[in-house]
């Protein structure tokens, strides 16, 4: 005999601002799923991403920071962000462009991934 696994669910009420609800409704319709399923999938994705990425207060303060070219020290492999020196990797594995600002796109421990901002 085959075991049937049942999915346990909890019911809750969530209040959305009108504009957020309308956006959810549009995206759910575009995916041909219910708003409930859209919310559940979005929360699950957020939880999975949170579990695999650094979500410390420090990383939240660093992500999406623009780093000016004079704060990137290619010879030492360091970048100065918010007064703290970090090691860095470039998102495209290219050499730092001396006159280009960069955006911090990932922070894992003391290593930042930076991406050139196109002019």
Short mmCIF file of C-alpha atoms in Angstrom, two decimals:
data_model
loop_
_atom_site.label_atom_id
_atom_site.label_comp_id
_atom_site.label_asym_id
_atom_site.label_seq_id
_atom_site.Cartn_x
_atom_site.Cartn_y
_atom_site.Cartn_z
CA UNK A 1 0.00 0.00 0.00
CA UNK A 2 1.32 3.44 -0.94
CA UNK A 3 1.58 6.17 1.69
CA UNK A 4 -0.17 9.41 0.82
CA UNK A 5 1.60 12.47 2.10
CA UNK A 6 -0.70 15.28 3.15
CA UNK A 7 0.37 18.86 3.21
CA UNK A 8 -0.43 20.59 6.46
CA UNK A 9 -1.42 24.20 6.01
CA UNK A 10 -2.24 27.05 8.35
CA UNK A 11 -4.79 29.69 7.53
CA UNK A 12 -4.00 33.33 8.21
CA UNK A 13 -5.22 36.74 7.21
CA UNK A 14 -2.86 39.19 5.57
CA UNK A 15 -3.73 42.79 4.86
CA UNK A 16 -2.14 44.23 1.72
CA UNK A 17 -2.12 47.85 0.63
CA UNK A 18 -4.36 48.21 -2.43
CA UNK A 19 -1.46 48.81 -4.85
CA UNK A 20 0.47 45.77 -3.60
CA UNK A 21 -2.63 43.58 -3.89
CA UNK A 22 -3.20 44.75 -7.48
CA UNK A 23 0.41 43.92 -8.38
CA UNK A 24 0.07 40.46 -6.80
CA UNK A 25 -3.18 39.92 -8.66
CA UNK A 26 -1.58 40.86 -12.02
CA UNK A 27 1.48 38.66 -11.49
CA UNK A 28 -0.61 35.72 -10.32
CA UNK A 29 -2.88 36.05 -13.36
CA UNK A 30 0.14 36.20 -15.67
CA UNK A 31 1.43 32.95 -14.14
CA UNK A 32 -2.06 31.39 -14.14
CA UNK A 33 -1.96 30.75 -10.39
CA UNK A 34 -3.98 31.97 -7.43
CA UNK A 35 -2.93 34.96 -5.35
CA UNK A 36 -2.52 32.57 -2.41
CA UNK A 37 -0.12 30.39 -4.39
CA UNK A 38 1.75 33.49 -5.57
CA UNK A 39 2.24 34.67 -1.97
CA UNK A 40 3.27 31.21 -0.73
CA UNK A 41 5.79 30.77 -3.57
CA UNK A 42 7.21 34.26 -2.99
CA UNK A 43 7.64 33.65 0.73
CA UNK A 44 9.21 30.23 0.10
CA UNK A 45 11.67 31.76 -2.39
CA UNK A 46 12.56 34.52 0.07
CA UNK A 47 13.15 31.98 2.86
CA UNK A 48 15.32 29.78 0.64
CA UNK A 49 17.40 32.74 -0.51
CA UNK A 50 17.74 34.01 3.05
CA UNK A 51 19.03 30.63 4.16
CA UNK A 52 21.72 30.54 1.46
CA UNK A 53 22.92 34.14 1.54
CA UNK A 54 24.39 36.24 4.25
CA UNK A 55 21.61 38.37 5.67
CA UNK A 56 23.44 40.06 8.50
CA UNK A 57 22.79 43.68 9.30
CA UNK A 58 26.23 44.50 7.92
CA UNK A 59 25.55 42.87 4.55
CA UNK A 60 22.19 44.63 4.28
CA UNK A 61 23.97 47.96 4.83
CA UNK A 62 26.59 47.14 2.19
CA UNK A 63 24.46 45.69 -0.61
CA UNK A 64 23.67 48.12 -3.43
CA UNK A 65 26.28 50.60 -2.25
CA UNK A 66 28.01 52.48 -5.05
CA UNK A 67 31.79 52.36 -4.69
CA UNK A 68 33.71 55.23 -6.27
CA UNK A 69 36.81 54.32 -8.27
CA UNK A 70 39.15 55.91 -5.71
CA UNK A 71 37.85 53.48 -3.04
CA UNK A 72 38.89 50.38 -5.03
CA UNK A 73 42.52 49.34 -4.54
CA UNK A 74 43.25 46.91 -7.34
CA UNK A 75 46.90 46.42 -6.31
CA UNK A 76 45.89 45.05 -2.89
CA UNK A 77 42.53 43.53 -3.86
CA UNK A 78 40.71 45.66 -1.29
CA UNK A 79 37.70 47.94 -1.48
CA UNK A 80 36.67 50.56 1.10
CA UNK A 81 32.94 50.57 1.88
CA UNK A 82 31.40 52.46 4.80
CA UNK A 83 34.85 52.96 6.31
CA UNK A 84 35.72 49.24 6.30
CA UNK A 85 38.15 47.45 3.99
CA UNK A 86 36.87 44.28 2.31
CA UNK A 87 38.35 41.87 -0.20
CA UNK A 88 36.47 41.93 -3.48
CA UNK A 89 35.65 39.91 -6.57
CA UNK A 90 34.24 41.38 -9.75
CA UNK A 91 30.97 39.92 -11.01
CA UNK A 92 32.40 39.49 -14.50
CA UNK A 93 35.89 38.34 -13.35
CA UNK A 94 37.40 41.26 -15.25
CA UNK A 95 40.16 43.63 -14.18
CA UNK A 96 38.98 46.74 -12.33
CA UNK A 97 38.36 49.69 -14.63
CA UNK A 98 40.11 52.64 -12.97
CA UNK A 99 37.54 55.29 -13.93
CA UNK A 100 34.38 53.24 -13.34
CA UNK A 101 32.17 53.19 -10.23
CA UNK A 102 31.04 49.76 -9.01
CA UNK A 103 27.93 48.46 -7.28
CA UNK A 104 28.13 45.97 -4.40
CA UNK A 105 25.91 43.07 -5.49
CA UNK A 106 26.82 40.40 -2.93
CA UNK A 107 28.42 40.21 0.51
CA UNK A 108 29.64 36.91 1.92
CA UNK A 109 31.75 37.20 5.03
CA UNK A 110 34.48 39.75 4.34
CA UNK A 111 34.33 39.32 0.55
CA UNK A 112 32.21 41.59 -1.62
CA UNK A 113 31.21 41.00 -5.21
CA UNK A 114 31.18 44.23 -7.16
CA UNK A 115 29.76 44.97 -10.59
CA UNK A 116 30.77 47.84 -12.88
CA UNK A 117 28.13 50.50 -13.36
CA UNK A 118 27.78 51.24 -17.05
CA UNK A 119 27.86 54.91 -17.99
#
